[in-house]
Structures are given as C-alpha cells and as structure tokens.
C-alpha cells in the first residue's frame, strides 16, 4: 500500500473501526471481517450516489437566513451567514481550492441532520484563532546589506502609505447630484442631519439599523409595567382624564391619584375585537376562573375612568359569553350537542370574519374610528350572542353533568323550541333572533331527524349515545311474539331531573307523559309530539317488515326505492327553502293580505265594541280579542250580518305561530307520508303473505262457533255422551272428535286446533253446567300473526267459547226432549197405580205443568241464544270485519282486535262488574239440565215437589233478570241489552 495517500490510509482505518463497531469482530484477519471490508470499500469507490447540488444547498442556506430575519432573530441570522460563508471560503484537508463539492457535501449533511434551525436556541461561542508568530528577523537589513540607500533631502519624512490615502478619500462624501443618483441614508443618519425630523423611510432586512427602525414603528408596549407615555394632542377634549383628576384633587382632600396604564382608544378597540374573537390573553381584560373582568388601572386620556370602565364592563359581559360558548365548542360529548356546537361554530366563524373586517378597516383606514361606532356596528351581533348565551345557559349549562344523554338532548331541543316560540310571538322586533334560533335549531335537530329517518326508512334504530327518546330493548328479538309490545321504551323525565320514568311503549304508541303524576312537568321533545305515534308505528313496522320473508321482487323494489329516497332532514330543508321562496315571490300579495286582515280586524273591533257597550262594558282590549276570535269562525256572517264586511282568512298570523306552521307544512307531512307507506306495506304483507285475515276468521269459526256445521259435530258428540251417562272427559276422545269435525271441511286447520282439559274446583262440579269448564281450545298461530292473536286473546276467546258451549248444551238438552217418551211413561203409571193416583194431583195436570215449564225454559234459552249469536257475535263481527279492512297500521289492527274481544266479552256478561247477572243465567241453564235429566227419567224418579221448586227457582231468576235488565236499559248504560230485556219480559208476562 505504498502508493496510498494519507486520505486513503485514514479511510482504511476508519472503515475498520466502523466494521468492528457494527459486527463486533475484532480479528482483522477473520474471513467475515475481510468480506465486510471489501463490501465497504466497494461502496465507497463505486457508489451510485449523485454529487451534491451546490445550488440547492445554497438556496437552503439563504432560506434559513431569511427565515431567521423574518423571526427577528438578527444575531442568529448574522452568525449563520457569516459562519457558512467563512466555511465555504476556507480550505479543507486533501481538497484543492474553496467552495468545492466537499464543502457543500458537508453542509448538505448538516442540513439533513438538523431538526428545526430557526427554533433552536443558539449563542455563538467565541473562537480564539491561533496568532501567527511574528517574524522578528530584519529581512530589509539582511537583503540590503552592503547597499547605499539615498533617503533624499528629507530623511525624516514618513513613508507614503496607500491605506492613508484611501482613508482620506473616504472622509469626503461623493456628490452624485449631477447623475441624478441620491445617496442612501439610514434612519439614524437622517435623524442626525435633519435635527430629529421624522420622515417615513423604507428599510431592508439585514441593514445594521433594521432593529432600531422596527422599534420606532411598532406600537408602544402599553402592557408592560411603567410603559412610556405615548404622545397625544394637548386639546382639552383629549385631556379630559387629567382635567377630571385635577378637579378631584382640588375638591377632595383625600383624593390620591393611582398609577395608571394609559392606552389609546384604538388599542381598546383592538382588544375588544380580540376578546370577542375568543382570545384569552389580554391586557385590558383579564380571565379569572371563567370570568372576564376589566383591569382597574387602564385609562384613556379623553374619558374618565368610570365612563371607560362602564363601557368595558359591558363589553366584558359579552366576552365572557363568547368565552363560555367557545369552551363548550371545544368538547361536545354526543351527537345532539355536536350538532349544536357545529351550529355555534358556523355562527362564530361568520362573526369572527366581521371582527377581522373591522380590524382591517381600523388599521388601513385613515379616518378616526371610535369605540362607540364599533359597538354600534356590533350591536346586532351582540344581541345575537346574548340570545345564544341565554339558550346555552338554559339548555346546556344548567343541566347537571351526570344527567342521561336522552334528557340533555331533549332539554336542549325543547329550550330552542320554546325560545323560537317566545321570540316569534314578539313579532317584527325579534326577526333576527328568530332567524338565528331557527338556523341553530335546524342544525341541532339534525341527529334526531337522522335517527328517525334511519329507523322509519331502514328499520334500524341507531343511537349509540342513547340520546333519542325511544330506546331499543335488545333482549327481545324481532321474531318474538312480544316484539310489538316490549321492544322499545319511551323515556319521559321530569324537568327537575330528579326522577326518571321508563314508560313501556304500549300498543297505543302514545306519549307516556299523561300517565305520570299531575304535579310534575315532564319533558319531551316538543316538536315530535304531534307525530310521535306515527314515528313509533313506522319504525316498528319497518323493522318488522325487514325481517319478514317477503317476496324477493318486493324486497328488491323496496331497496331500490330506499336508495333513491332523500333523507328526512334533506326533505325538511328543501321544504323550508321552498316555503321561504314562495313567500318571497309574492310580497305584494302578502302585504295585501296583511292590510285586508288589519282592516277586517279594525272593523270587527268596532262591531264587538258596539255589542259590548250594549252590555255596559267598555274594554278595548277585550274587543280586540273578541275580534280576533270571531275572525276564525266559519259562521261569522250568521252572527254578525252587518254591511259589506269581508273576512280574510288567508293569513294565519293572528292565530298560529310561524314556526309551528313551518313544522306542520315542512316536516310532519314527510313523516306522515312515510308512516302511511311503511304501515301500509306491513299490513299488505301480513294480509297477503301471512294470511292474517284467514287466521282471524278461523278464530271466530272455532271459538265463536261461526263454523256451525263443523263445531256442531264436535259439541253434539260431547252432549250425546253426557245424555247416555258415559264418560266424555277423555283427551283422546275429544281430539279425535275435533279432528274429524274440522278435517272434513277445513283440513288446513286440523293440525293447528287442539283440545286441552284443565282441572276445576271440585265445589263447582255439583252444578252440571260447570262441568264444561274443563274444556280449553287451543289454536297454533304462527309468527308474526301471533302479535295480533296473542295468548291473552285466546283466553278471552275461550271464555266466550265456554259460555256459548253452555248455552248450546242447554238448548240441545231441551231440543232433544220427546213428548212421545213422556206419554208412554204416563200410561204405564196410570194402569199400575189406579185409584192411588186419583187421590193425588192428576198425572195429566203434572204433565201439563212439565210441558209449560219446558216451554218457558226453551223461550228463555232461545232468547239468550239469539241475543248472543245475532245481536252480539254476528253484528259485532260485521263491524269488526269492516274496521279490519280500514286499519292503517298494525297497532291500530291490534287495538281493533282487542276492542272487538272486549266488546263481546262485555256484552256476553262476562265482566266481573256484572257477574251477578251471569250467575242468574247460569242458574237457569243449570235448571235446564236438571229439568232435562228428570224428564228423561220419568215420573218414577222424582216427586211433585220438585216441579214446584223448579218453577219457583225459574220464576225468581227470570224476575231478577228482567228487573235488572230493564233498569240498565232505562238508564241507557247498556243499549245492546234492550233486545234481550224485551224478549225476557215478553216471556215473563206469559208466565
């Protein structure tokens, strides 16, 4: 390696150190070490890296220098420029010349390794250069040894120097007047030459006196202690503060002037603008624990301290409001609050633009701008900030933080709603406030409308923060029979937020507020109250519809329609915009309508006043209110037919609020339309695909015995077993009879209908008519039809079925009695008894009494049977079928079905309130069964006293029922009983 240079040797050494550091191999003779060394040398000699771009590095150096100058870091900028220039102009070891690639390569490396040069604290360390040793050898004497030097005639004259000549020339300024070029002067030179006369000059970054110029052209630092006084006019108006202080000093011996911080009115205006912009750090205004106060010692020269302080305290109130609103904007917790924050942020963005415009005009305008003029310009905005702060305090700040989100969201929306109604009632004086609140409400209500839209369009109630007044109970799946009743919960919470109620959403879907205590004011989202039921019905219907096995074509069509449908919030905004445009298009018509309404109101007032004077009442306000009232009446001309008075009803400004009209015309119709569509589709699907009407008819056929031929075969088989004294309470026998009866005519229902035997109280078995109470019919209803025909409904059906079965049994028992059987028994008894029978009551007379009693019992049973089957079941069933066809939603259908069952349950006298009437009827039916049993047994099985007892019992029950029913009919409380009462009365009169 004899040919290697010193640089190559040093590179070899450093390369080996690098390999040892990274690989940990100390033995240089190791094979792996040699491979790493060859690899490193190969990269050093044959690398593919581009040469440094000197121009790019120079631009970076210049850019850093300019950035430091912009940041007013003059010392660092000067050091940066000097050191970099000194480096590139210095020679490097093993490198020829200056400003070489090696210089710029090192600078490029340093730039890449640097983080943020402009933000680094830098203090240049003084570097002492090594002084070169002075050569004290007298080279002149050495070189001129042996030479004769002629010093001339003046040997003492010093030698001539070119430097001295240059210095002398620099002392005289060069005149450039002849060329038109003026000599540049620094501000300091200009001040010295012109006796401190201030003139506007331009300066360039980097000039020696740039910092001095900057200090002369910035605002006086009034925020520091003992700040210098600024110059101002000596006019009396500009020194009112001094005049007032002098007056206080002369009149009050105890007056002690305090140290004051003088500011200009322009500075007060700018800090006012900054305060309203949300800036927290000020000098004039101070922030303490969320409150904004005014510094005590701040004064201006042309106002007294009290005057300035009163104005600034007025401004501080609005500044504190802005500060509270701004702090709330920074951290909203859930969607409704986020929407409210978004609306506030939009307002403050436009408000800050206005403040920025005012500040720019203040800086650029040469005219004087006063604080009073600025406040006059800001007055509309300050009034709006006051409204916003009031809404914020009532709707947000006063609600405890631990309050549930549903209460907080509802309370905020209610506060906005009530504020709009309140300001809207004032009239034209609050148009700006109403417009602001309406835009705020429109933005804030967006999450609520999006939740409603997602629910009623897609069947999904998406509310992760639980801020909506309706919450989904996820424990109940959609395909459960209790889905319609127990899936959703309607929240209603008191205004004091002390008590919370969860009102289960019953089938009515109405608000639970009416069910609470009357002394508590419940909060509910006010604007949704008129359509709350429609929202609940549409949401549940859509969710149920999405989970039904509908036809694929219908689902695809519905999905495509949903994709093309606009959101509820978009439709609402478009409707509002359309309504506003329609109002703007006809201003003349609006003015004409208002004028006509005003003329009508004035004339109506005079008419009412005349009528009140007749009654000796003189009250103009009462006359005005009566006039407004009668303007709404359709029969106005019938009450007051005087002259050619014309009533104009086109304007509703007298009777309704504009905001409520906007909701009725722009929001509610879209919800109503979606409700009709969702519920209509569900009803169509249930009727068409799930045979809802067929199942309802099946319940009436079997439980209410409308399928007479089918059920006749079933219950007559039971009655025959009873008459033959055979056991009939066998489950196998009953199910076989039922399957045979139903399977012949309705085979599709044979697998759904079954019979069960329920145990009864042994004490009730002593009455034969109660033996049928063990029978219970059951009909398997599939989902989702079981939402309408629930197990509770089947219990009511079974109660009516049991009553009908008992009446049918009594009627069947009387219908199967034969006179021929009774006559044969009588002849046999006359031949056998002879004279003994003649001593007692004749047999023919007994037979006559039995026949009369049979007729009376049959009349009673037939009257009761006809009343139940025709007046109750048939007529009520026809009305029920008509209502089912007109039902708009599933909830309405459920109500109709429940109302139908309640009606037949009530009119069949099964209600607990009229249980005494049912007991009297059951006594008669039980008497019928006893009478039939004894008729079939003949005279040998009973005595004549039993006929007397049966006649007496029947007469008492008959009289009791006639009396009770007649009283009920006369009172009008039970009009449906009139036919039964008349029929029983007719039979009673024949007795």
mmCIF file of N, CA, C and O in Angstrom, residues 716-755:
data_model
loop_
_atom_site.group_PDB
_atom_site.id
_atom_site.type_symbol
_atom_site.label_atom_id
_atom_site.label_comp_id
_atom_site.label_asym_id
_atom_site.label_seq_id
_atom_site.Cartn_x
_atom_site.Cartn_y
_atom_site.Cartn_z
ATOM 1 N N UNK A 716 -121.935 -31.790 19.727
ATOM 2 C CA UNK A 716 -123.054 -32.736 19.886
ATOM 3 C C UNK A 716 -122.560 -34.117 20.294
ATOM 4 O O UNK A 716 -123.253 -34.852 21.021
ATOM 5 N N UNK A 717 -121.350 -34.474 19.845
ATOM 6 C CA UNK A 717 -120.794 -35.753 20.283
ATOM 7 C C UNK A 717 -120.563 -35.744 21.788
ATOM 8 O O UNK A 717 -120.771 -36.748 22.478
ATOM 9 N N UNK A 718 -120.156 -34.616 22.327
ATOM 10 C CA UNK A 718 -119.963 -34.499 23.776
ATOM 11 C C UNK A 718 -121.306 -34.560 24.489
ATOM 12 O O UNK A 718 -121.469 -35.270 25.505
ATOM 13 N N UNK A 719 -122.311 -33.840 23.969
ATOM 14 C CA UNK A 719 -123.622 -33.806 24.618
ATOM 15 C C UNK A 719 -124.284 -35.185 24.596
ATOM 16 O O UNK A 719 -124.946 -35.583 25.577
ATOM 17 N N UNK A 720 -124.089 -35.926 23.528
ATOM 18 C CA UNK A 720 -124.663 -37.286 23.467
ATOM 19 C C UNK A 720 -124.041 -38.178 24.516
ATOM 20 O O UNK A 720 -124.736 -38.993 25.150
ATOM 21 N N UNK A 721 -122.720 -38.042 24.703
ATOM 22 C CA UNK A 721 -122.063 -38.833 25.743
ATOM 23 C C UNK A 721 -122.629 -38.511 27.120
ATOM 24 O O UNK A 721 -122.817 -39.399 27.962
ATOM 25 N N UNK A 722 -122.934 -37.217 27.335
ATOM 26 C CA UNK A 722 -123.461 -36.818 28.638
ATOM 27 C C UNK A 722 -124.845 -37.416 28.852
ATOM 28 O O UNK A 722 -125.158 -37.926 29.936
ATOM 29 N N UNK A 723 -125.706 -37.344 27.807
ATOM 30 C CA UNK A 723 -127.064 -37.872 27.960
ATOM 31 C C UNK A 723 -127.075 -39.382 28.147
ATOM 32 O O UNK A 723 -127.945 -39.929 28.827
ATOM 33 N N UNK A 724 -126.076 -40.043 27.552
ATOM 34 C CA UNK A 724 -126.008 -41.500 27.700
ATOM 35 C C UNK A 724 -125.267 -41.920 28.969
ATOM 36 O O UNK A 724 -124.987 -43.101 29.155
ATOM 37 N N UNK A 725 -124.936 -40.929 29.777
ATOM 38 C CA UNK A 725 -124.253 -41.180 31.050
ATOM 39 C C UNK A 725 -122.895 -41.857 30.854
ATOM 40 O O UNK A 725 -122.446 -42.645 31.689
ATOM 41 N N UNK A 726 -122.252 -41.526 29.780
ATOM 42 C CA UNK A 726 -120.932 -42.071 29.513
ATOM 43 C C UNK A 726 -119.858 -41.005 29.801
ATOM 44 O O UNK A 726 -120.138 -39.815 29.787
ATOM 45 N N UNK A 727 -118.648 -41.470 30.035
ATOM 46 C CA UNK A 727 -117.548 -40.541 30.312
ATOM 47 C C UNK A 727 -117.093 -39.879 29.010
ATOM 48 O O UNK A 727 -116.804 -40.556 28.022
ATOM 49 N N UNK A 728 -117.022 -38.577 29.056
ATOM 50 C CA UNK A 728 -116.608 -37.810 27.859
ATOM 51 C C UNK A 728 -115.310 -37.003 28.094
ATOM 52 O O UNK A 728 -114.723 -36.486 27.150
ATOM 53 N N UNK A 729 -114.867 -36.914 29.343
ATOM 54 C CA UNK A 729 -113.680 -36.103 29.647
ATOM 55 C C UNK A 729 -112.404 -36.910 29.419
ATOM 56 O O UNK A 729 -111.630 -37.157 30.332
ATOM 57 N N UNK A 730 -112.243 -37.338 28.176
ATOM 58 C CA UNK A 730 -111.061 -38.069 27.761
ATOM 59 C C UNK A 730 -110.408 -37.291 26.617
ATOM 60 O O UNK A 730 -111.057 -36.995 25.607
ATOM 61 N N UNK A 731 -109.124 -36.978 26.803
ATOM 62 C CA UNK A 731 -108.442 -36.119 25.847
ATOM 63 C C UNK A 731 -108.373 -36.749 24.459
ATOM 64 O O UNK A 731 -108.547 -36.071 23.441
ATOM 65 N N UNK A 732 -108.158 -38.044 24.406
ATOM 66 C CA UNK A 732 -108.083 -38.710 23.104
ATOM 67 C C UNK A 732 -109.419 -38.646 22.382
ATOM 68 O O UNK A 732 -109.480 -38.370 21.171
ATOM 69 N N UNK A 733 -110.481 -38.873 23.114
ATOM 70 C CA UNK A 733 -111.813 -38.818 22.506
ATOM 71 C C UNK A 733 -112.123 -37.416 21.983
ATOM 72 O O UNK A 733 -112.616 -37.245 20.856
ATOM 73 N N UNK A 734 -111.813 -36.416 22.767
ATOM 74 C CA UNK A 734 -112.116 -35.048 22.363
ATOM 75 C C UNK A 734 -111.314 -34.634 21.126
ATOM 76 O O UNK A 734 -111.847 -34.022 20.188
ATOM 77 N N UNK A 735 -110.013 -34.978 21.122
ATOM 78 C CA UNK A 735 -109.186 -34.595 19.976
ATOM 79 C C UNK A 735 -109.585 -35.338 18.718
ATOM 80 O O UNK A 735 -109.538 -34.773 17.611
ATOM 81 N N UNK A 736 -109.982 -36.610 18.861
ATOM 82 C CA UNK A 736 -110.437 -37.361 17.685
ATOM 83 C C UNK A 736 -111.692 -36.733 17.116
ATOM 84 O O UNK A 736 -111.822 -36.546 15.894
ATOM 85 N N UNK A 737 -112.654 -36.395 17.974
ATOM 86 C CA UNK A 737 -113.882 -35.766 17.503
ATOM 87 C C UNK A 737 -113.603 -34.415 16.844
ATOM 88 O O UNK A 737 -114.198 -34.081 15.812
ATOM 89 N N UNK A 738 -112.689 -33.660 17.449
ATOM 90 C CA UNK A 738 -112.369 -32.340 16.882
ATOM 91 C C UNK A 738 -111.675 -32.485 15.527
ATOM 92 O O UNK A 738 -111.997 -31.750 14.572
ATOM 93 N N UNK A 739 -110.721 -33.432 15.423
ATOM 94 C CA UNK A 739 -110.007 -33.608 14.155
ATOM 95 C C UNK A 739 -110.950 -34.099 13.063
ATOM 96 O O UNK A 739 -110.847 -33.666 11.902
ATOM 97 N N UNK A 740 -111.888 -34.967 13.422
ATOM 98 C CA UNK A 740 -112.843 -35.445 12.412
ATOM 99 C C UNK A 740 -113.764 -34.318 11.952
ATOM 100 O O UNK A 740 -114.045 -34.188 10.760
ATOM 101 N N UNK A 741 -114.228 -33.507 12.908
ATOM 102 C CA UNK A 741 -115.151 -32.436 12.548
ATOM 103 C C UNK A 741 -114.458 -31.370 11.695
ATOM 104 O O UNK A 741 -115.024 -30.890 10.699
ATOM 105 N N UNK A 742 -113.229 -30.994 12.088
ATOM 106 C CA UNK A 742 -112.518 -29.932 11.369
ATOM 107 C C UNK A 742 -111.907 -30.462 10.083
ATOM 108 O O UNK A 742 -111.889 -29.765 9.050
ATOM 109 N N UNK A 743 -111.381 -31.667 10.114
ATOM 110 C CA UNK A 743 -110.681 -32.203 8.950
ATOM 111 C C UNK A 743 -111.563 -32.382 7.734
ATOM 112 O O UNK A 743 -111.085 -32.316 6.596
ATOM 113 N N UNK A 744 -112.854 -32.624 7.935
ATOM 114 C CA UNK A 744 -113.736 -32.822 6.786
ATOM 115 C C UNK A 744 -113.949 -31.536 5.994
ATOM 116 O O UNK A 744 -114.030 -31.571 4.771
ATOM 117 N N UNK A 745 -114.014 -30.410 6.680
ATOM 118 C CA UNK A 745 -114.360 -29.163 5.991
ATOM 119 C C UNK A 745 -113.187 -28.176 5.930
ATOM 120 O O UNK A 745 -113.120 -27.363 5.022
ATOM 121 N N UNK A 746 -112.283 -28.223 6.912
ATOM 122 C CA UNK A 746 -111.139 -27.312 6.939
ATOM 123 C C UNK A 746 -109.876 -28.110 7.249
ATOM 124 O O UNK A 746 -109.330 -28.019 8.365
ATOM 125 N N UNK A 747 -109.386 -28.862 6.299
ATOM 126 C CA UNK A 747 -108.213 -29.720 6.596
ATOM 127 C C UNK A 747 -106.960 -28.920 6.939
ATOM 128 O O UNK A 747 -106.077 -29.426 7.640
ATOM 129 N N UNK A 748 -106.845 -27.671 6.455
ATOM 130 C CA UNK A 748 -105.643 -26.890 6.745
ATOM 131 C C UNK A 748 -105.552 -26.497 8.215
ATOM 132 O O UNK A 748 -104.465 -26.162 8.714
ATOM 133 N N UNK A 749 -106.687 -26.530 8.932
ATOM 134 C CA UNK A 749 -106.691 -26.138 10.345
ATOM 135 C C UNK A 749 -106.675 -27.331 11.291
ATOM 136 O O UNK A 749 -106.620 -27.142 12.515
ATOM 137 N N UNK A 750 -106.743 -28.527 10.755
ATOM 138 C CA UNK A 750 -106.827 -29.695 11.638
ATOM 139 C C UNK A 750 -105.575 -29.872 12.482
ATOM 140 O O UNK A 750 -105.640 -30.336 13.625
ATOM 141 N N UNK A 751 -104.428 -29.495 11.935
ATOM 142 C CA UNK A 751 -103.181 -29.650 12.696
ATOM 143 C C UNK A 751 -102.944 -28.509 13.674
ATOM 144 O O UNK A 751 -102.086 -28.615 14.545
ATOM 145 N N UNK A 752 -103.661 -27.414 13.527
ATOM 146 C CA UNK A 752 -103.472 -26.256 14.395
ATOM 147 C C UNK A 752 -104.418 -26.255 15.589
ATOM 148 O O UNK A 752 -104.112 -25.649 16.616
ATOM 149 N N UNK A 753 -105.562 -26.894 15.465
ATOM 150 C CA UNK A 753 -106.586 -26.843 16.503
ATOM 151 C C UNK A 753 -106.486 -28.071 17.390
ATOM 152 O O UNK A 753 -106.344 -29.203 16.901
ATOM 153 N N UNK A 754 -106.557 -27.873 18.681
ATOM 154 C CA UNK A 754 -106.475 -28.974 19.641
ATOM 155 C C UNK A 754 -107.270 -28.626 20.881
ATOM 156 O O UNK A 754 -107.680 -27.476 21.086
ATOM 157 N N UNK A 755 -107.530 -29.648 21.719
ATOM 158 C CA UNK A 755 -108.322 -29.501 22.944
ATOM 159 C C UNK A 755 -107.449 -29.892 24.132
ATOM 160 O O UNK A 755 -106.671 -30.847 24.060
#
